[in-house]
Tab-separated table of C-alpha atoms and ligand atoms in Angstrom:
chain	number	residue	atom	x	y	z
K	19	MET	CA	39.438	55.653	42.961
K	20	SER	CA	37.038	57.540	40.757
K	21	SER	CA	33.334	57.618	41.552
K	22	SER	CA	32.449	55.667	38.393
K	23	LYS	CA	32.417	52.190	39.831
K	24	LYS	CA	32.541	49.268	37.465
K	25	LYS	CA	29.046	47.875	37.031
K	26	SER	CA	29.756	44.223	36.454
K	27	LYS	CA	30.904	42.390	39.527
K	28	ALA	CA	33.692	40.190	38.214
K	29	PRO	CA	33.671	36.861	40.067
K	30	SER	CA	36.341	36.963	42.779
K	31	LYS	CA	37.420	33.481	41.751
K	32	SER	CA	37.646	32.592	38.073
K	33	LEU	CA	34.749	30.555	36.732
K	34	SER	CA	37.211	27.862	35.638
K	35	LYS	CA	38.158	27.407	39.286
K	36	LEU	CA	34.544	27.460	40.464
K	37	LEU	CA	33.320	24.888	37.943
K	38	ARG	CA	36.372	22.626	37.808
K	39	LEU	CA	35.304	19.301	39.180
K	40	PRO	CA	37.481	18.475	42.187
K	41	GLN	CA	39.533	15.322	41.764
K	42	GLY	CA	38.282	12.247	43.618
K	43	PRO	CA	35.038	10.303	43.825
K	44	VAL	CA	32.038	11.995	42.208
K	45	SER	CA	28.414	11.915	43.297
K	46	MET	CA	26.053	13.331	40.689
K	47	ALA	CA	23.410	13.695	43.410
K	48	GLY	CA	25.758	16.113	45.151
K	49	LEU	CA	26.064	18.437	42.133
K	50	ASP	CA	23.308	21.063	42.066
K	51	ALA	CA	21.989	21.397	38.500
K	52	SER	CA	20.163	24.646	39.238
K	53	ALA	CA	23.038	26.530	40.868
K	54	THR	CA	24.529	29.652	39.270
K	55	PRO	CA	28.084	29.850	40.636
K	56	GLY	CA	30.057	32.925	39.670
K	57	TYR	CA	27.181	34.525	37.780
K	58	PRO	CA	27.854	38.270	37.840
K	59	GLY	CA	24.300	39.462	37.070
K	60	LYS	CA	20.935	39.302	38.759
K	61	GLY	CA	19.269	36.477	36.851
K	62	LYS	CA	17.674	35.455	33.617
K	63	ALA	CA	16.925	38.976	32.410
K	64	ASP	CA	20.503	40.219	32.198
K	65	ALA	CA	22.053	36.951	30.983
K	66	PRO	CA	21.812	37.504	27.213
K	67	ALA	CA	23.504	40.906	27.541
K	68	LEU	CA	26.224	39.540	29.829
K	69	THR	CA	26.877	36.680	27.411
K	70	GLU	CA	27.015	38.997	24.415
K	71	ALA	CA	29.324	41.330	26.298
K	72	LEU	CA	31.923	38.538	26.246
K	73	GLY	CA	31.778	38.522	22.451
K	74	PRO	CA	34.357	41.162	21.585
K	75	GLN	CA	37.086	39.680	23.785
K	76	VAL	CA	36.346	36.078	22.826
K	77	SER	CA	36.297	37.070	19.207
K	78	ASP	CA	39.634	38.961	19.374
K	79	LEU	CA	41.318	36.091	21.187
K	80	GLN	CA	39.947	33.584	18.705
K	81	GLU	CA	41.232	35.684	15.830
K	82	MET	CA	44.674	35.673	17.421
K	83	LEU	CA	44.486	31.902	17.742
K	84	TYR	CA	43.412	31.615	14.124
K	85	ALA	CA	46.197	33.938	12.996
K	86	SER	CA	48.775	31.788	14.811
K	87	GLY	CA	47.417	28.773	12.984
K	88	ARG	CA	47.801	30.487	9.636
K	89	SER	CA	51.410	31.482	10.346
K	90	ASN	CA	52.532	28.325	12.126
K	91	PRO	CA	50.459	25.388	10.940
K	92	GLU	CA	52.839	22.927	12.602
K	93	THR	CA	53.142	24.430	16.050
K	94	ALA	CA	50.129	26.665	16.635
K	95	PRO	CA	47.914	25.818	19.600
K	96	ARG	CA	44.398	24.455	19.276
K	97	VAL	CA	41.396	24.285	21.593
K	98	LEU	CA	39.075	21.338	22.005
K	99	VAL	CA	35.745	21.850	23.759
K	100	VAL	CA	34.042	18.559	24.589
K	101	LEU	CA	30.314	18.800	25.332
K	102	GLN	CA	28.632	15.947	27.129
K	103	GLY	CA	25.287	15.750	28.853
K	104	MET	CA	22.019	13.870	28.940
K	105	ASP	CA	19.394	14.574	26.265
K	106	THR	CA	17.928	18.101	26.594
K	107	SER	CA	20.946	19.262	28.625
K	108	GLY	CA	21.518	21.866	25.931
K	109	LYS	CA	24.577	20.981	23.892
K	110	GLY	CA	22.942	22.613	20.879
K	111	GLY	CA	21.999	25.720	22.857
K	112	VAL	CA	25.573	26.128	24.073
K	113	ILE	CA	26.905	25.793	20.538
K	114	ARG	CA	24.473	28.454	19.321
K	115	HIS	CA	24.808	30.941	22.170
K	116	ALA	CA	28.337	30.505	23.536
K	117	MET	CA	30.306	29.173	20.576
K	118	GLY	CA	28.229	31.478	18.385
K	119	LEU	CA	30.333	34.365	19.705
K	120	VAL	CA	33.182	33.102	17.535
K	121	ASP	CA	33.738	33.505	13.791
K	122	PRO	CA	32.446	30.213	12.284
K	123	GLN	CA	35.596	30.014	10.130
K	124	GLY	CA	37.582	29.391	13.296
K	125	ILE	CA	35.474	26.455	14.428
K	126	ASP	CA	35.646	22.750	13.646
K	127	LEU	CA	32.325	21.369	14.881
K	128	THR	CA	31.595	17.644	14.993
K	129	ALA	CA	28.464	15.928	16.319
K	130	PHE	CA	29.014	12.279	17.165
K	131	LYS	CA	26.060	10.004	16.555
K	132	ALA	CA	25.842	6.229	16.795
K	133	PRO	CA	28.827	4.987	14.737
K	134	THR	CA	28.261	4.359	11.034
K	135	PRO	CA	29.121	0.951	9.548
K	136	GLN	CA	32.420	2.426	8.342
K	137	GLU	CA	33.213	3.854	11.786
K	138	ARG	CA	32.384	0.520	13.382
K	139	GLU	CA	35.176	-1.115	11.402
K	140	HIS	CA	37.679	0.890	13.429
K	141	LYS	CA	38.531	1.420	17.068
K	142	TYR	CA	36.366	3.989	18.855
K	143	LEU	CA	39.064	6.682	18.833
K	144	TRP	CA	39.431	6.519	15.043
K	145	ARG	CA	36.589	8.907	14.259
K	146	ILE	CA	37.637	11.126	17.155
K	147	ARG	CA	41.189	11.521	15.824
K	148	LYS	CA	39.837	12.397	12.400
K	149	ALA	CA	37.747	15.213	13.899
K	150	LEU	CA	40.467	16.896	15.982
K	151	PRO	CA	40.844	20.648	15.442
K	152	GLY	CA	43.512	21.900	13.088
K	153	ALA	CA	46.135	24.511	13.986
K	154	GLY	CA	44.561	27.691	15.324
K	155	LYS	CA	41.084	26.178	15.389
K	156	ILE	CA	38.551	25.670	18.136
K	157	GLY	CA	37.191	22.138	17.886
K	158	ILE	CA	33.786	21.476	19.363
K	159	PHE	CA	32.657	17.942	20.045
K	160	ASP	CA	28.890	17.571	20.449
K	161	ARG	CA	29.198	14.240	22.257
K	162	SER	CA	32.555	12.521	22.019
K	163	HIS	CA	34.648	9.471	22.873
K	164	TYR	CA	32.924	9.605	26.264
K	165	GLU	CA	29.860	8.022	24.631
K	166	ASP	CA	32.084	4.952	24.391
K	167	VAL	CA	31.984	4.659	28.176
K	168	LEU	CA	28.402	5.967	28.514
K	169	VAL	CA	25.743	4.699	26.104
K	170	VAL	CA	28.040	1.834	25.174
K	171	ARG	CA	28.276	0.785	28.817
K	172	VAL	CA	24.634	1.356	29.747
K	173	GLU	CA	23.325	-0.400	26.633
K	174	ASN	CA	25.902	-3.202	26.824
K	175	LEU	CA	27.136	-2.488	23.300
K	176	VAL	CA	30.527	-3.966	24.147
K	177	ALA	CA	31.659	-6.220	26.981
K	178	GLU	CA	32.701	-4.715	30.308
K	179	ASP	CA	36.301	-5.864	29.925
K	180	VAL	CA	36.423	-3.770	26.748
K	181	TRP	CA	34.850	-0.514	27.976
K	182	SER	CA	36.527	-0.680	31.366
K	183	LYS	CA	39.964	-0.345	29.716
K	184	ARG	CA	38.918	2.816	27.934
K	185	TYR	CA	39.317	5.225	30.853
K	186	ASP	CA	43.089	4.770	30.864
K	187	GLU	CA	43.208	4.819	27.078
K	188	ILE	CA	41.257	8.064	26.993
K	189	ASN	CA	43.579	9.603	29.589
K	190	ARG	CA	46.619	8.660	27.523
K	191	PHE	CA	44.978	9.934	24.354
K	192	GLU	CA	44.061	13.269	25.913
K	193	ALA	CA	47.460	13.666	27.579
K	194	GLY	CA	49.074	13.239	24.152
K	195	LEU	CA	46.809	15.893	22.669
K	196	ALA	CA	47.585	18.325	25.463
K	197	GLU	CA	51.287	17.602	25.056
K	198	SER	CA	51.137	18.497	21.376
K	199	GLY	CA	49.426	21.831	21.974
K	200	THR	CA	45.683	21.240	22.299
K	201	ARG	CA	43.960	22.962	25.207
K	202	ILE	CA	41.182	20.606	26.266
K	203	VAL	CA	38.044	21.867	28.014
K	204	LYS	CA	35.516	19.177	28.886
K	205	CYS	CA	32.050	20.391	29.867
K	206	MET	CA	29.464	18.140	31.414
K	207	LEU	CA	26.122	19.920	31.108
K	208	ASN	CA	24.384	18.822	34.262
K	209	VAL	CA	20.611	18.789	33.813
K	210	SER	CA	18.436	17.300	36.555
K	211	ALA	CA	15.989	14.451	35.902
K	212	ASP	CA	13.048	16.739	36.744
K	213	GLU	CA	14.175	19.449	34.367
K	214	GLN	CA	14.745	16.889	31.619
K	215	LYS	CA	11.179	15.692	32.071
K	216	ALA	CA	9.874	19.242	31.791
K	217	ARG	CA	11.912	19.848	28.627
K	218	LEU	CA	10.742	16.627	26.979
K	219	ALA	CA	7.122	17.435	27.865
K	220	GLU	CA	7.563	20.933	26.436
K	221	ARG	CA	8.775	19.504	23.133
K	222	LEU	CA	5.538	17.539	22.875
K	223	GLU	CA	3.428	20.658	23.409
K	224	ASP	CA	5.037	22.619	20.597
K	225	PRO	CA	4.955	21.526	16.933
K	226	THR	CA	8.071	23.625	16.270
K	227	LYS	CA	9.906	21.390	18.741
K	228	TYR	CA	8.715	17.973	17.543
K	229	TRP	CA	11.876	17.627	15.482
K	230	LYS	CA	13.919	17.746	18.678
K	231	TYR	CA	11.862	15.004	20.288
K	232	ASN	CA	13.191	11.495	19.956
K	233	PRO	CA	11.051	8.725	21.482
K	234	ALA	CA	14.299	6.877	22.252
K	235	ASP	CA	15.199	9.653	24.707
K	236	VAL	CA	12.448	8.351	26.985
K	237	ASP	CA	14.089	4.924	26.961
K	238	SER	CA	17.440	6.374	28.019
K	239	ARG	CA	15.609	8.482	30.596
K	240	ALA	CA	14.346	5.247	32.119
K	241	LYS	CA	17.995	4.277	32.611
K	242	TRP	CA	18.876	7.530	34.370
K	243	PRO	CA	20.569	5.893	37.402
K	244	ALA	CA	22.776	3.744	35.153
K	245	TYR	CA	23.766	6.832	33.163
K	246	MET	CA	24.568	8.748	36.336
K	247	GLU	CA	26.754	5.873	37.516
K	248	ALA	CA	28.553	5.856	34.165
K	249	TYR	CA	29.039	9.635	34.383
K	250	GLU	CA	30.357	9.364	37.930
K	251	GLU	CA	32.978	6.860	36.856
K	252	LEU	CA	34.216	8.772	33.826
K	253	LEU	CA	34.205	12.066	35.704
K	254	GLU	CA	36.298	10.520	38.429
K	255	LYS	CA	38.667	8.540	36.235
K	256	CYS	CA	39.228	11.028	33.413
K	257	ASN	CA	39.539	14.284	35.357
K	258	THR	CA	43.197	15.086	34.751
K	259	ASP	CA	44.989	18.431	34.832
K	260	ALA	CA	45.832	17.962	31.149
K	261	ALA	CA	42.149	17.461	30.314
K	262	PRO	CA	39.986	18.676	33.190
K	263	TRP	CA	36.228	18.256	33.599
K	264	TYR	CA	33.987	21.209	34.280
K	265	VAL	CA	30.475	20.462	35.493
K	266	ILE	CA	28.107	23.163	34.281
K	267	PRO	CA	24.780	23.453	36.116
K	268	ALA	CA	22.356	23.299	33.178
K	269	ASP	CA	18.832	23.572	34.598
K	270	ARG	CA	18.898	27.290	33.881
K	271	LYS	CA	19.638	27.704	30.205
K	272	TRP	CA	20.671	31.334	30.600
K	273	TYR	CA	23.300	30.453	33.198
K	274	ARG	CA	24.559	27.469	31.205
K	275	ASN	CA	25.115	29.551	28.062
K	276	TRP	CA	26.816	32.382	29.914
K	277	ALA	CA	29.016	29.937	31.858
K	278	VAL	CA	30.346	28.115	28.794
K	279	ALA	CA	31.020	31.429	27.041
K	280	GLU	CA	32.942	32.689	30.070
K	281	LEU	CA	34.872	29.393	30.324
K	282	LEU	CA	35.854	29.764	26.680
K	283	ARG	CA	36.943	33.354	27.315
K	284	GLU	CA	39.058	32.338	30.300
K	285	THR	CA	40.584	29.447	28.373
K	286	LEU	CA	41.617	31.631	25.448
K	287	ALA	CA	42.800	34.428	27.734
K	288	GLY	CA	44.997	31.951	29.606
K	289	MET	CA	46.807	30.747	26.476
K	290	GLN	CA	49.182	33.722	26.199
K	291	LEU	CA	48.315	34.153	22.555
K	292	THR	CA	50.158	36.763	20.531
K	293	TRP	CA	49.716	38.216	17.066
K	294	PRO	CA	52.124	36.671	14.596
K	295	ALA	CA	54.961	38.959	13.529
K	296	ALA	CA	55.013	40.162	9.936
K	297	GLU	CA	56.900	37.893	7.583
K	298	PHE	CA	57.743	40.871	5.384
K	299	ASP	CA	59.492	44.205	5.804
K	300	VAL	CA	56.708	46.465	7.104
K	301	GLU	CA	58.469	49.766	6.340
K	302	ALA	CA	59.417	48.676	2.831
K	303	GLU	CA	55.824	47.575	2.186
K	304	LYS	CA	54.473	50.932	3.408
K	305	LEU	CA	56.667	52.643	0.848
K	306	ARG	CA	55.523	50.270	-1.870
K	307	VAL	CA	51.837	50.861	-1.074
K	308	ALA	CA	52.379	54.628	-0.934
K	309	ALA	CA	54.029	54.535	-4.345
K	310	THR	CA	51.039	52.926	-6.040
O	10	LIG	P1	21.759	13.375	19.432
O	10	LIG	O1	23.009	13.954	20.017
O	10	LIG	O2	20.523	13.689	20.215
O	10	LIG	O3	21.608	13.682	17.977
O	10	LIG	O4	21.865	11.790	19.533
O	10	LIG	C1	22.972	11.095	19.089
O	10	LIG	C2	22.849	9.670	19.553
O	10	LIG	O5	24.031	8.967	19.156
O	10	LIG	C3	22.708	9.531	21.047
O	10	LIG	O6	21.643	8.687	21.365
O	10	LIG	C4	24.030	8.882	21.458
O	10	LIG	O7	23.910	8.062	22.567
O	10	LIG	C5	24.399	8.118	20.203
O	10	LIG	N1	25.840	7.863	20.163
O	10	LIG	C6	26.828	8.759	20.108
O	10	LIG	N2	28.037	8.144	20.155
O	10	LIG	C7	27.789	6.822	20.237
O	10	LIG	C8	28.605	5.667	20.332
O	10	LIG	N3	29.936	5.759	20.340
O	10	LIG	N4	28.004	4.484	20.400
O	10	LIG	C9	26.656	4.380	20.380
O	10	LIG	N5	25.829	5.434	20.314
O	10	LIG	C10	26.377	6.642	20.251
O	11	LIG	MG1	18.807	13.972	21.212
């Protein structure tokens, strides 16, 4: 071995393994929102550099994915990143800092709000299907079909016998997607109740953050235990190998952003992507270019 030791300590276990939620019953109280599993640096100060350092590899892999989609629109793989979390958990921050490493042309981003009148005329998966990533794309869902077993359940927007059937439906839906070539990565951004309070209070202290403040968030905050129960059930029931859940500790924004970027890198790296072969005679084309 040479004396020039590698500086970054690569995690001995992949981050995907560290953050994958184990199958079985889930207790949100048992998941530490301020932990930093697998973080290779010292702390907040080196996080932006470590996150940016993932950029070149993520970006190359994404370009390969995109290229496959251009050459094989029928069969090329896709990636779907589902982001869920309580208000202030940082879905927007993750999109900016982790997904921001990728060429925007390769991304299909959809934010799901309360359904529009048109969306309400259809089943809950209708708008989800319409937003699925195309060949070679990375789809990002800022909220998702999981709202249909979260807010819908907590706020009694449909009857229990309706939402309670959705876990199995969602599993079948996601298994079908995986089967047809979509790599699904579901991230639950786990912010603690205390940290959420601090973030909401901060928004009220800063006029540049008023736009992020929604008085309704305080009403959902009041229903925290009901939300945690709803999360526990969906995390337990919809944590399949075809569409696994990762729980990302989100009290430290710098860790959260790095972790999702690294998860994306590992996901893409694990897809055995290759550059599409030329669909023309390379040597003949070289001669043609040379002759011009
Ligand atoms: P935000 O992500 O902060 O812009 O807020 C979007 C809002 O839309 C949240 O309050 C969600 O709970 C709500 N929302 C998203 N999906 C649904 C759904 N299927 N049914 C009802 N409300 C939803
Ligand atoms: Mg909000």
